[in-house]
Coordinates of N, CA and C in Angstrom, one line a residue:
Chain A
X1 N 30.4 -23.4 -17.5 CA 29.2 -22.7 -17.2 C 29.5 -21.5 -16.2
X2 N 29.3 -20.3 -16.5 CA 29.6 -19.2 -15.7 C 28.4 -18.7 -14.9
X3 N 27.4 -19.4 -14.9 CA 26.2 -19.0 -14.1 C 26.3 -19.3 -12.7
X4 N 25.2 -19.2 -12.0 CA 25.1 -19.5 -10.5 C 25.1 -21.0 -10.4
X5 N 26.0 -21.5 -9.5 CA 26.2 -22.9 -9.3 C 25.7 -23.3 -7.9
X6 N 25.0 -24.4 -7.8 CA 24.5 -24.8 -6.4 C 24.9 -26.3 -6.3
X7 N 25.3 -26.6 -5.1 CA 25.7 -28.0 -4.7 C 25.2 -28.3 -3.3
X8 N 24.7 -29.6 -3.1 CA 24.5 -30.6 -4.1 C 23.2 -30.3 -4.9
X9 N 22.9 -31.0 -5.9 CA 21.6 -30.8 -6.7 C 20.5 -31.5 -5.9
X10 N 20.8 -32.6 -5.3 CA 19.7 -33.3 -4.5 C 20.3 -33.7 -3.2
X11 N 19.5 -33.7 -2.1 CA 19.9 -34.1 -0.8 C 18.7 -34.8 -0.1
X12 N 19.0 -36.1 0.3 CA 18.0 -36.8 1.1 C 18.5 -37.0 2.5
X13 N 17.8 -36.6 3.5 CA 18.3 -36.7 4.8 C 17.2 -37.2 5.8
X14 N 17.7 -37.7 6.9 CA 16.7 -38.2 7.9 C 16.3 -37.0 8.8
X15 N 15.1 -37.0 9.2 CA 14.6 -36.0 10.1 C 15.6 -35.9 11.3
X16 N 15.9 -34.6 11.6 CA 16.7 -34.4 12.8 C 18.2 -34.2 12.4
X17 N 18.6 -34.5 11.2 CA 20.0 -34.3 10.8 C 20.2 -32.9 10.3
X18 N 21.4 -32.5 10.3 CA 21.8 -31.1 9.8 C 22.2 -31.3 8.3
X19 N 21.9 -30.3 7.5 CA 22.3 -30.3 6.1 C 22.9 -28.9 5.8
X20 N 23.8 -28.9 4.8 CA 24.4 -27.6 4.4 C 24.4 -27.6 2.9
X21 N 24.0 -26.5 2.3 CA 24.0 -26.3 0.9 C 25.0 -25.2 0.5
X22 N 25.5 -25.3 -0.7 CA 26.5 -24.2 -1.1 C 26.0 -23.6 -2.4
X23 N 26.3 -22.3 -2.5 CA 26.0 -21.5 -3.7 C 27.2 -20.7 -4.1
X24 N 27.6 -20.9 -5.4 CA 28.6 -20.0 -6.0 C 28.0 -19.1 -6.9
X25 N 28.0 -17.8 -6.6 CA 27.3 -16.8 -7.5 C 28.2 -16.5 -8.7
X26 N 27.6 -15.7 -9.6 CA 28.4 -15.1 -10.7 C 29.4 -14.2 -10.1
X27 N 30.6 -14.3 -10.6 CA 31.8 -13.7 -9.8 C 31.7 -12.2 -9.5
X28 N 31.2 -11.4 -10.4 CA 31.1 -10.0 -10.1 C 29.9 -9.5 -9.4
X29 N 29.0 -10.4 -9.1 CA 27.7 -10.1 -8.4 C 27.9 -9.9 -6.9
X30 N 27.5 -8.7 -6.4 CA 27.7 -8.5 -5.0 C 26.5 -8.8 -4.2
X31 N 25.3 -9.1 -4.8 CA 24.1 -9.4 -4.1 C 23.8 -10.9 -4.3
X32 N 23.5 -11.5 -3.2 CA 23.2 -13.0 -3.2 C 21.9 -13.2 -2.4
X33 N 21.1 -14.1 -2.9 CA 19.7 -14.4 -2.3 C 19.6 -15.9 -2.2
X34 N 18.8 -16.2 -1.1 CA 18.4 -17.6 -1.0 C 16.8 -17.6 -1.0
X35 N 16.3 -18.5 -1.7 CA 14.8 -18.7 -1.8 C 14.5 -20.1 -1.5
X36 N 13.2 -20.3 -1.1 CA 12.7 -21.7 -1.0 C 11.5 -21.8 -1.9
X37 N 11.3 -22.9 -2.5 CA 10.2 -23.1 -3.4 C 9.6 -24.5 -3.2
X38 N 8.3 -24.5 -2.8 CA 7.6 -25.8 -2.7 C 6.6 -25.9 -3.9
X39 N 6.1 -27.2 -4.0 CA 5.3 -27.5 -5.2 C 4.1 -26.6 -5.4
X40 N 4.0 -26.0 -6.5 CA 2.8 -25.2 -6.8 C 3.0 -23.7 -6.3
X41 N 4.1 -23.4 -5.8 CA 4.3 -22.0 -5.2 C 5.5 -21.4 -5.9
X42 N 5.4 -20.0 -5.9 CA 6.6 -19.3 -6.4 C 7.7 -19.3 -5.4
X43 N 8.9 -18.9 -5.8 CA 10.0 -18.8 -4.8 C 9.7 -17.8 -3.7
X44 N 10.0 -18.3 -2.4 CA 9.8 -17.5 -1.2 C 11.1 -17.0 -0.7
X45 N 11.2 -15.7 -0.5 CA 12.5 -15.1 0.0 C 12.8 -15.6 1.3
X46 N 14.1 -16.0 1.5 CA 14.6 -16.4 2.8 C 15.6 -15.4 3.3
X47 N 16.7 -15.0 2.6 CA 17.7 -14.1 3.1 C 18.4 -13.5 1.9
X48 N 19.1 -12.4 2.2 CA 19.8 -11.6 1.2 C 21.1 -11.1 1.8
X49 N 22.2 -11.2 1.0 CA 23.5 -10.7 1.3 C 23.9 -9.6 0.3
X50 N 24.5 -8.6 0.8 CA 25.2 -7.6 0.0 C 26.7 -7.7 0.4
X51 N 27.5 -8.2 -0.6 CA 28.9 -8.7 -0.2 C 28.8 -9.7 0.9
X52 N 29.5 -9.4 2.0 CA 29.5 -10.4 3.1 C 28.4 -10.2 4.1
X53 N 27.7 -9.0 4.0 CA 26.8 -8.6 5.0 C 25.4 -9.2 4.7
X54 N 24.8 -9.9 5.8 CA 23.5 -10.4 5.6 C 22.5 -9.2 6.0
X55 N 21.8 -8.7 5.0 CA 21.0 -7.5 5.2 C 19.6 -7.7 5.5
X56 N 19.0 -8.8 5.0 CA 17.6 -9.1 5.2 C 17.4 -10.6 5.5
X57 N 16.5 -10.8 6.4 CA 16.1 -12.2 6.7 C 14.6 -12.3 6.8
X58 N 14.0 -13.3 6.2 CA 12.6 -13.4 6.2 C 12.2 -14.0 7.6
X59 N 10.9 -13.7 7.9 CA 10.4 -14.4 9.1 C 10.2 -15.9 8.9
X60 N 10.3 -16.3 7.6 CA 10.3 -17.8 7.4 C 11.5 -18.5 7.9
X61 N 12.6 -17.7 8.0 CA 13.9 -18.3 8.4 C 13.9 -18.5 9.9
X62 N 13.6 -19.7 10.4 CA 13.6 -19.9 11.8 C 15.0 -20.0 12.3
X63 N 15.1 -20.2 13.6 CA 16.5 -20.2 14.2 C 17.2 -21.5 13.8
X64 N 16.6 -22.4 13.2 CA 17.3 -23.6 12.7 C 18.0 -23.4 11.4
X65 N 17.7 -22.2 10.8 CA 18.4 -21.9 9.5 C 19.4 -20.8 9.7
X66 N 20.6 -21.0 9.1 CA 21.6 -20.0 9.2 C 22.3 -20.0 7.8
X67 N 22.7 -18.8 7.4 CA 23.3 -18.6 6.2 C 24.5 -17.7 6.4
X68 N 25.6 -18.0 5.6 CA 26.8 -17.2 5.7 C 27.3 -16.9 4.3
X69 N 28.1 -15.8 4.2 CA 28.7 -15.5 2.9 C 30.1 -14.9 3.2
X70 N 31.0 -15.8 3.7 CA 32.3 -15.3 4.1 C 33.0 -14.7 2.9
X71 N 33.7 -13.6 3.1 CA 34.5 -12.9 2.1 C 33.6 -12.4 0.9
X72 N 32.3 -12.5 1.0 CA 31.5 -12.0 -0.1 C 31.5 -12.7 -1.3
X73 N 31.9 -14.0 -1.2 CA 32.0 -14.8 -2.5 C 30.9 -15.9 -2.4
X74 N 31.2 -17.2 -2.2 CA 30.2 -18.2 -2.1 C 29.4 -18.1 -0.8
X75 N 28.3 -18.7 -0.8 CA 27.4 -18.7 0.4 C 27.0 -20.1 0.8
X76 N 26.8 -20.3 2.1 CA 26.2 -21.6 2.5 C 24.9 -21.4 3.3
X77 N 24.0 -22.3 3.2 CA 22.8 -22.3 3.9 C 22.7 -23.6 4.7
X78 N 22.6 -23.5 6.0 CA 22.6 -24.7 6.9 C 21.2 -24.7 7.5
X79 N 20.7 -25.9 7.5 CA 19.5 -26.2 8.3 C 19.8 -27.2 9.4
X80 N 19.6 -26.9 10.6 CA 19.8 -27.8 11.7 C 18.5 -28.5 12.1
X81 N 18.7 -29.7 12.6 CA 17.5 -30.5 13.1 C 16.4 -30.5 12.1
X82 N 16.7 -31.0 10.9 CA 15.7 -30.9 9.8 C 14.4 -31.5 10.2
X83 N 13.3 -31.0 9.6 CA 11.9 -31.4 9.8 C 11.4 -31.8 8.4
X84 N 10.3 -32.6 8.4 CA 9.7 -32.9 7.1 C 9.2 -31.7 6.3
X85 N 8.8 -30.7 7.0 CA 8.3 -29.5 6.4 C 9.4 -28.7 5.7
X86 N 10.7 -29.0 6.0 CA 11.8 -28.4 5.3 C 12.0 -28.9 3.9
X87 N 11.3 -30.0 3.5 CA 11.5 -30.5 2.2 C 11.0 -29.5 1.2
X88 N 11.9 -29.2 0.2 CA 11.6 -28.1 -0.7 C 12.8 -28.0 -1.7
X89 N 12.6 -27.1 -2.7 CA 13.7 -26.8 -3.5 C 14.3 -25.5 -3.0
X90 N 15.6 -25.4 -2.7 CA 16.3 -24.2 -2.2 C 17.1 -23.6 -3.4
X91 N 16.7 -22.4 -3.7 CA 17.2 -21.7 -4.8 C 18.2 -20.6 -4.3
X92 N 19.3 -20.4 -5.1 CA 20.2 -19.3 -4.8 C 20.1 -18.4 -6.1
X93 N 20.3 -17.1 -5.9 CA 20.3 -16.2 -7.0 C 21.3 -15.1 -6.7
X94 N 21.9 -14.6 -7.7 CA 22.8 -13.5 -7.5 C 22.5 -12.3 -8.5
X95 N 22.9 -11.1 -8.1 CA 22.6 -9.9 -8.9 C 23.7 -8.9 -8.7
X96 N 23.8 -8.1 -9.7 CA 24.7 -6.9 -9.6 C 23.9 -5.6 -9.5
X97 N 23.2 -5.3 -10.5 CA 22.4 -4.1 -10.4 C 20.9 -4.3 -10.8
X98 N 20.6 -5.3 -11.6 CA 19.3 -5.4 -12.1 C 18.7 -6.7 -11.8
X99 N 18.6 -7.6 -12.8 CA 17.9 -8.9 -12.7 C 18.7 -9.8 -11.8
X100 N 17.9 -10.8 -11.2 CA 18.5 -11.8 -10.5 C 18.7 -13.0 -11.4
X101 N 19.9 -13.7 -11.3 CA 20.2 -14.9 -12.0 C 20.2 -16.0 -11.0
X102 N 19.5 -17.1 -11.4 CA 19.2 -18.2 -10.5 C 20.1 -19.4 -10.8
X103 N 20.4 -20.2 -9.8 CA 21.0 -21.5 -9.9 C 19.9 -22.5 -10.2
X104 N 20.4 -23.8 -10.4 CA 19.5 -24.9 -10.6 C 18.7 -25.3 -9.4
X105 N 19.2 -24.9 -8.2 CA 18.6 -25.3 -7.0 C 19.1 -26.6 -6.4
X106 N 18.8 -26.7 -5.1 CA 19.1 -28.0 -4.4 C 17.8 -28.5 -3.9
X107 N 17.4 -29.7 -4.3 CA 16.2 -30.3 -3.8 C 16.4 -31.1 -2.6
X108 N 15.8 -30.7 -1.5 CA 16.0 -31.3 -0.2 C 14.7 -32.2 0.1
X109 N 15.0 -33.5 0.4 CA 13.9 -34.3 0.9 C 14.2 -34.8 2.3
X110 N 13.4 -34.6 3.2 CA 13.6 -35.0 4.6 C 12.6 -36.2 4.8
X111 N 13.2 -37.3 5.2 CA 12.4 -38.6 5.4 C 12.4 -39.0 6.9
Chain B
X1 N 3.1 -4.2 3.0 CA 4.0 -5.3 2.6 C 3.9 -5.5 1.1
X2 N 5.0 -6.0 0.5 CA 5.0 -6.2 -0.9 C 4.3 -7.5 -1.2
X3 N 3.6 -7.6 -2.3 CA 2.9 -8.8 -2.7 C 2.7 -8.8 -4.2
X4 N 2.8 -10.0 -4.7 CA 2.5 -10.2 -6.2 C 1.5 -11.3 -6.3
X5 N 0.4 -11.0 -7.1 CA -0.6 -12.0 -7.3 C -0.7 -12.4 -8.7
X6 N -0.9 -13.7 -9.0 CA -1.2 -14.1 -10.3 C -2.4 -15.0 -10.2
X7 N -3.6 -14.5 -10.7 CA -4.8 -15.2 -10.4 C -5.0 -16.6 -11.0
X8 N -4.3 -16.8 -12.1 CA -4.5 -18.1 -12.8 C -3.4 -19.0 -12.5
X9 N -3.7 -20.2 -12.0 CA -2.6 -21.2 -11.8 C -2.3 -21.9 -13.1
X10 N -3.3 -22.1 -14.0 CA -3.1 -22.7 -15.2 C -3.9 -22.0 -16.3
X11 N -3.2 -21.8 -17.5 CA -3.8 -21.2 -18.6 C -3.5 -22.0 -19.8
X12 N -4.5 -22.5 -20.5 CA -4.4 -23.3 -21.7 C -4.9 -22.5 -22.9
X13 N -4.1 -22.5 -23.9 CA -4.5 -21.8 -25.2 C -4.1 -22.7 -26.3
X14 N -4.7 -22.5 -27.5 CA -4.3 -23.2 -28.7 C -3.2 -22.4 -29.4
X15 N -2.3 -23.1 -30.1 CA -1.2 -22.5 -30.9 C -1.8 -21.5 -31.8
X16 N -1.2 -20.3 -31.8 CA -1.6 -19.2 -32.7 C -2.6 -18.3 -32.0
X17 N -3.1 -18.7 -30.9 CA -4.1 -17.8 -30.2 C -3.3 -16.8 -29.3
X18 N -4.0 -15.7 -29.0 CA -3.3 -14.7 -28.1 C -3.3 -15.2 -26.7
X19 N -2.3 -14.7 -26.0 CA -2.2 -15.1 -24.6 C -2.0 -13.9 -23.7
X20 N -2.6 -13.9 -22.5 CA -2.4 -12.9 -21.6 C -2.3 -13.5 -20.2
X21 N -1.1 -13.3 -19.5 CA -0.9 -13.8 -18.2 C -1.0 -12.6 -17.3
X22 N -1.9 -12.7 -16.3 CA -2.2 -11.6 -15.4 C -1.2 -11.5 -14.2
X23 N -0.9 -10.3 -13.8 CA 0.0 -10.1 -12.7 C -0.5 -8.7 -12.0
X24 N -0.7 -8.8 -10.7 CA -1.0 -7.6 -10.0 C -0.1 -7.5 -8.8
X25 N 0.2 -6.3 -8.4 CA 1.2 -6.2 -7.3 C 0.7 -5.1 -6.3
X26 N 1.3 -5.2 -5.1 CA 1.1 -4.2 -4.1 C 2.4 -3.8 -3.5
X27 N 2.7 -2.6 -3.5 CA 4.0 -2.1 -3.0 C 3.9 -0.6 -2.8
X28 N 4.3 -0.1 -1.7 CA 4.1 1.3 -1.4 C 5.2 2.2 -2.1
X29 N 6.3 1.6 -2.5 CA 7.3 2.4 -3.2 C 7.1 2.3 -4.7
X30 N 8.2 2.5 -5.4 CA 8.2 2.5 -6.8 C 8.9 1.2 -7.3
X31 N 8.2 0.2 -7.7 CA 8.8 -1.1 -7.9 C 9.4 -1.2 -9.3
X32 N 10.3 -2.2 -9.4 CA 10.7 -2.7 -10.7 C 10.0 -4.0 -10.9
X33 N 9.4 -4.2 -12.1 CA 8.7 -5.4 -12.3 C 9.4 -6.3 -13.3
X34 N 9.3 -7.6 -13.1 CA 9.9 -8.6 -14.0 C 9.0 -9.7 -14.3
X35 N 9.2 -10.4 -15.4 CA 8.6 -11.7 -15.7 C 9.8 -12.7 -15.8
X36 N 9.7 -13.8 -15.0 CA 10.6 -14.9 -15.1 C 9.9 -16.1 -15.7
X37 N 10.6 -16.9 -16.4 CA 10.1 -18.1 -17.0 C 10.9 -19.3 -16.6
X38 N 10.2 -20.4 -16.4 CA 10.9 -21.7 -16.1 C 10.4 -22.8 -17.0
X39 N 11.2 -23.1 -18.0 CA 10.9 -24.3 -18.9 C 11.2 -25.6 -18.2
X40 N 10.6 -26.6 -18.7 CA 10.7 -27.9 -18.0 C 12.2 -28.3 -17.8
X41 N 12.5 -28.6 -16.6 CA 13.9 -29.1 -16.2 C 14.9 -28.0 -16.4
X42 N 14.6 -26.7 -16.4 CA 15.6 -25.7 -16.6 C 15.4 -24.7 -15.4
X43 N 16.4 -23.9 -15.2 CA 16.4 -22.9 -14.1 C 15.5 -21.8 -14.5
X44 N 15.1 -21.0 -13.4 CA 14.4 -19.8 -13.6 C 15.2 -18.8 -14.4
X45 N 14.7 -18.2 -15.4 CA 15.4 -17.2 -16.2 C 14.6 -16.0 -16.5
X46 N 15.2 -14.9 -16.6 CA 14.5 -13.6 -16.9 C 13.9 -13.7 -18.3
X47 N 12.6 -13.3 -18.4 CA 12.0 -13.1 -19.7 C 12.0 -11.6 -20.1
X48 N 11.5 -10.8 -19.2 CA 11.7 -9.4 -19.5 C 11.5 -8.5 -18.2
X49 N 11.9 -7.3 -18.3 CA 11.7 -6.4 -17.2 C 11.1 -5.1 -17.7
X50 N 10.4 -4.4 -16.9 CA 9.6 -3.3 -17.4 C 10.4 -2.1 -17.8
X51 N 11.6 -1.9 -17.2 CA 12.3 -0.7 -17.5 C 13.0 -0.8 -18.8
X52 N 13.2 -2.0 -19.4 CA 13.9 -2.2 -20.6 C 12.9 -2.0 -21.8
X53 N 11.6 -2.3 -21.5 CA 10.5 -2.1 -22.5 C 10.8 -2.9 -23.8
X54 N 11.5 -4.0 -23.6 CA 11.8 -4.9 -24.8 C 10.7 -5.9 -25.1
X55 N 10.7 -6.4 -26.3 CA 9.9 -7.5 -26.6 C 10.8 -8.8 -26.7
X56 N 10.6 -9.8 -25.9 CA 11.4 -10.9 -25.9 C 10.6 -12.1 -26.3
X57 N 11.0 -12.9 -27.3 CA 10.3 -14.0 -27.8 C 8.8 -13.7 -28.1
X58 N 8.6 -12.4 -28.5 CA 7.3 -12.0 -28.9 C 6.4 -11.6 -27.7
X59 N 6.9 -11.7 -26.5 CA 6.2 -11.3 -25.3 C 6.4 -9.8 -25.0
X60 N 5.4 -9.1 -24.5 CA 5.5 -7.8 -24.0 C 4.7 -7.7 -22.7
X61 N 5.1 -6.7 -22.0 CA 4.4 -6.4 -20.7 C 4.5 -4.9 -20.4
X62 N 3.4 -4.3 -20.1 CA 3.3 -2.9 -19.8 C 3.0 -2.7 -18.3
X63 N 3.7 -1.8 -17.7 CA 3.5 -1.5 -16.3 C 2.3 -0.5 -16.2
X64 N 1.3 -0.8 -15.5 CA 0.2 0.1 -15.3 C 0.1 0.4 -13.8
X65 N 0.7 1.6 -13.5 CA 0.7 1.9 -12.1 C -0.6 2.2 -11.5
X66 N -1.5 2.7 -12.3 CA -2.9 3.0 -11.8 C -3.6 1.8 -11.4
X67 N -3.5 0.7 -12.2 CA -4.1 -0.6 -11.8 C -3.2 -1.5 -11.1
X68 N -2.0 -1.1 -10.8 CA -0.9 -1.9 -10.2 C -0.8 -3.3 -10.9
X69 N -0.7 -3.2 -12.2 CA -0.7 -4.5 -13.0 C 0.5 -4.5 -13.9
X70 N 0.9 -5.7 -14.3 CA 2.1 -5.9 -15.2 C 1.8 -7.2 -16.0
X71 N 0.7 -7.1 -16.8 CA 0.3 -8.3 -17.5 C 1.2 -8.6 -18.6
X72 N 1.4 -9.9 -18.9 CA 2.3 -10.4 -19.9 C 1.4 -10.8 -21.1
X73 N 1.8 -10.4 -22.3 CA 1.0 -10.7 -23.5 C 1.8 -11.2 -24.7
X74 N 1.2 -12.0 -25.5 CA 1.8 -12.4 -26.7 C 0.7 -12.6 -27.7
X75 N 0.8 -12.1 -28.9 CA -0.3 -12.1 -29.8 C -0.6 -13.5 -30.4
X76 N 0.5 -14.3 -30.6 CA 0.3 -15.6 -31.2 C 1.2 -16.6 -30.4
X77 N 0.5 -17.4 -29.6 CA 1.3 -18.4 -28.8 C 1.9 -19.5 -29.6
X78 N 3.0 -20.0 -29.2 CA 3.7 -21.1 -29.8 C 3.8 -22.2 -28.8
X79 N 3.9 -23.5 -29.3 CA 4.0 -24.6 -28.4 C 5.2 -24.5 -27.5
X80 N 6.3 -23.9 -27.9 CA 7.5 -23.8 -27.1 C 7.4 -22.8 -26.0
X81 N 6.3 -22.1 -26.0 CA 6.0 -21.1 -24.9 C 5.5 -21.8 -23.7
X82 N 5.1 -23.1 -23.8 CA 4.6 -23.8 -22.6 C 5.7 -23.8 -21.5
X83 N 5.3 -23.3 -20.4 CA 6.3 -23.2 -19.2 C 5.5 -22.6 -18.0
X84 N 6.3 -22.5 -16.9 CA 5.8 -21.8 -15.8 C 6.3 -20.3 -15.9
X85 N 5.4 -19.4 -15.6 CA 5.7 -18.0 -15.7 C 5.5 -17.3 -14.3
X86 N 6.5 -16.6 -13.9 CA 6.4 -16.0 -12.6 C 6.6 -14.5 -12.7
X87 N 5.7 -13.7 -12.2 CA 5.8 -12.3 -12.1 C 6.6 -11.9 -10.8
X88 N 7.4 -11.0 -10.9 CA 8.2 -10.6 -9.7 C 8.4 -9.1 -9.6
X89 N 8.4 -8.6 -8.4 CA 8.8 -7.2 -8.2 C 10.1 -7.1 -7.4
X90 N 10.8 -6.1 -7.7 CA 12.0 -5.8 -6.9 C 11.8 -4.5 -6.1
X91 N 12.0 -4.6 -4.8 CA 11.9 -3.5 -4.0 C 13.0 -2.5 -4.3
X92 N 12.7 -1.3 -4.1 CA 13.8 -0.3 -4.5 C 14.2 0.5 -3.3
X93 N 13.7 0.1 -2.1 CA 14.2 0.7 -0.9 C 15.0 -0.3 -0.1
X94 N 16.2 0.1 0.3 CA 17.0 -0.8 1.1 C 17.5 -2.0 0.4
X95 N 17.0 -3.1 0.6 CA 17.6 -4.4 0.2 C 17.4 -4.9 -1.2
X96 N 16.5 -4.3 -2.0 CA 16.3 -4.7 -3.3 C 16.0 -6.2 -3.3
X97 N 15.0 -6.6 -2.6 CA 14.5 -8.0 -2.5 C 13.6 -8.3 -3.7
X98 N 13.7 -9.5 -4.3 CA 12.8 -9.9 -5.3 C 11.6 -10.7 -4.7
X99 N 10.4 -10.2 -4.9 CA 9.2 -10.9 -4.4 C 8.5 -11.5 -5.6
X100 N 8.2 -12.8 -5.5 CA 7.6 -13.5 -6.6 C 6.1 -13.8 -6.4
X101 N 5.4 -13.9 -7.5 CA 4.0 -14.4 -7.4 C 4.0 -15.9 -7.4
X102 N 2.8 -16.5 -7.3 CA 2.8 -18.0 -7.2 C 3.0 -18.7 -8.6
X103 N 2.9 -18.0 -9.7 CA 3.2 -18.6 -11.0 C 1.9 -19.0 -11.7
X104 N 2.0 -19.0 -13.0 CA 1.0 -19.5 -13.9 C 1.6 -20.4 -14.9
X105 N 1.0 -21.6 -14.9 CA 1.5 -22.6 -15.9 C 0.8 -22.4 -17.2
X106 N 1.5 -22.0 -18.3 CA 1.0 -21.8 -19.6 C 1.1 -23.1 -20.4
X107 N 0.0 -23.6 -20.9 CA 0.1 -24.8 -21.8 C -0.5 -24.4 -23.1
X108 N 0.4 -24.5 -24.2 CA 0.0 -24.2 -25.5 C -0.3 -25.5 -26.3
X109 N -1.5 -25.6 -26.6 CA -2.0 -26.9 -27.3 C -1.8 -26.8 -28.8
X110 N -1.5 -27.9 -29.4 CA -1.3 -27.9 -30.9 C -2.6 -27.8 -31.6

């Protein structure tokens, strides 16, 4: 499968723990996005990279969230001190010039 | 600020009936508009984009800048069209962020 790949697919964690998700974009795509989706809502923008530079961050992204894209390839999204409100599907997408291609997502459940 | 609205959370039609999924947007610049579809247990995928002016799976959408709308239409719905549909706009200044609407669940009844 040469599409966008996200790992893990599911993550259950206890409140207060840190979690890290990984996204491998389509190889020639220089743009990478993270979105969060909760039940009944559309994807909400979190952050955007062009190559290794993080160019945009949503106000939704509190200081407990951090994202990196070293060397402009894969990206990681870390959530520190997780809260129950962080439970959601975290989507990664990549793009070159036009449409965004999405991964399957990582479903986070904070208990 | 950029915003996409989809007034219907759920739309049910019978097989063979016409379907129209509404989308309105607000953006001060000149946006690119997209429709994404998510079938059960599958990832979000592009259905169509306004600049290509294609018809995909019988769906079409016309950008109306005066009404700031990008409604999705199909003359004869099929059961396999049942899915979540998201309208999205891509900003064209700076970061090219994709902003999504809340989605409409289309249910095509036999």
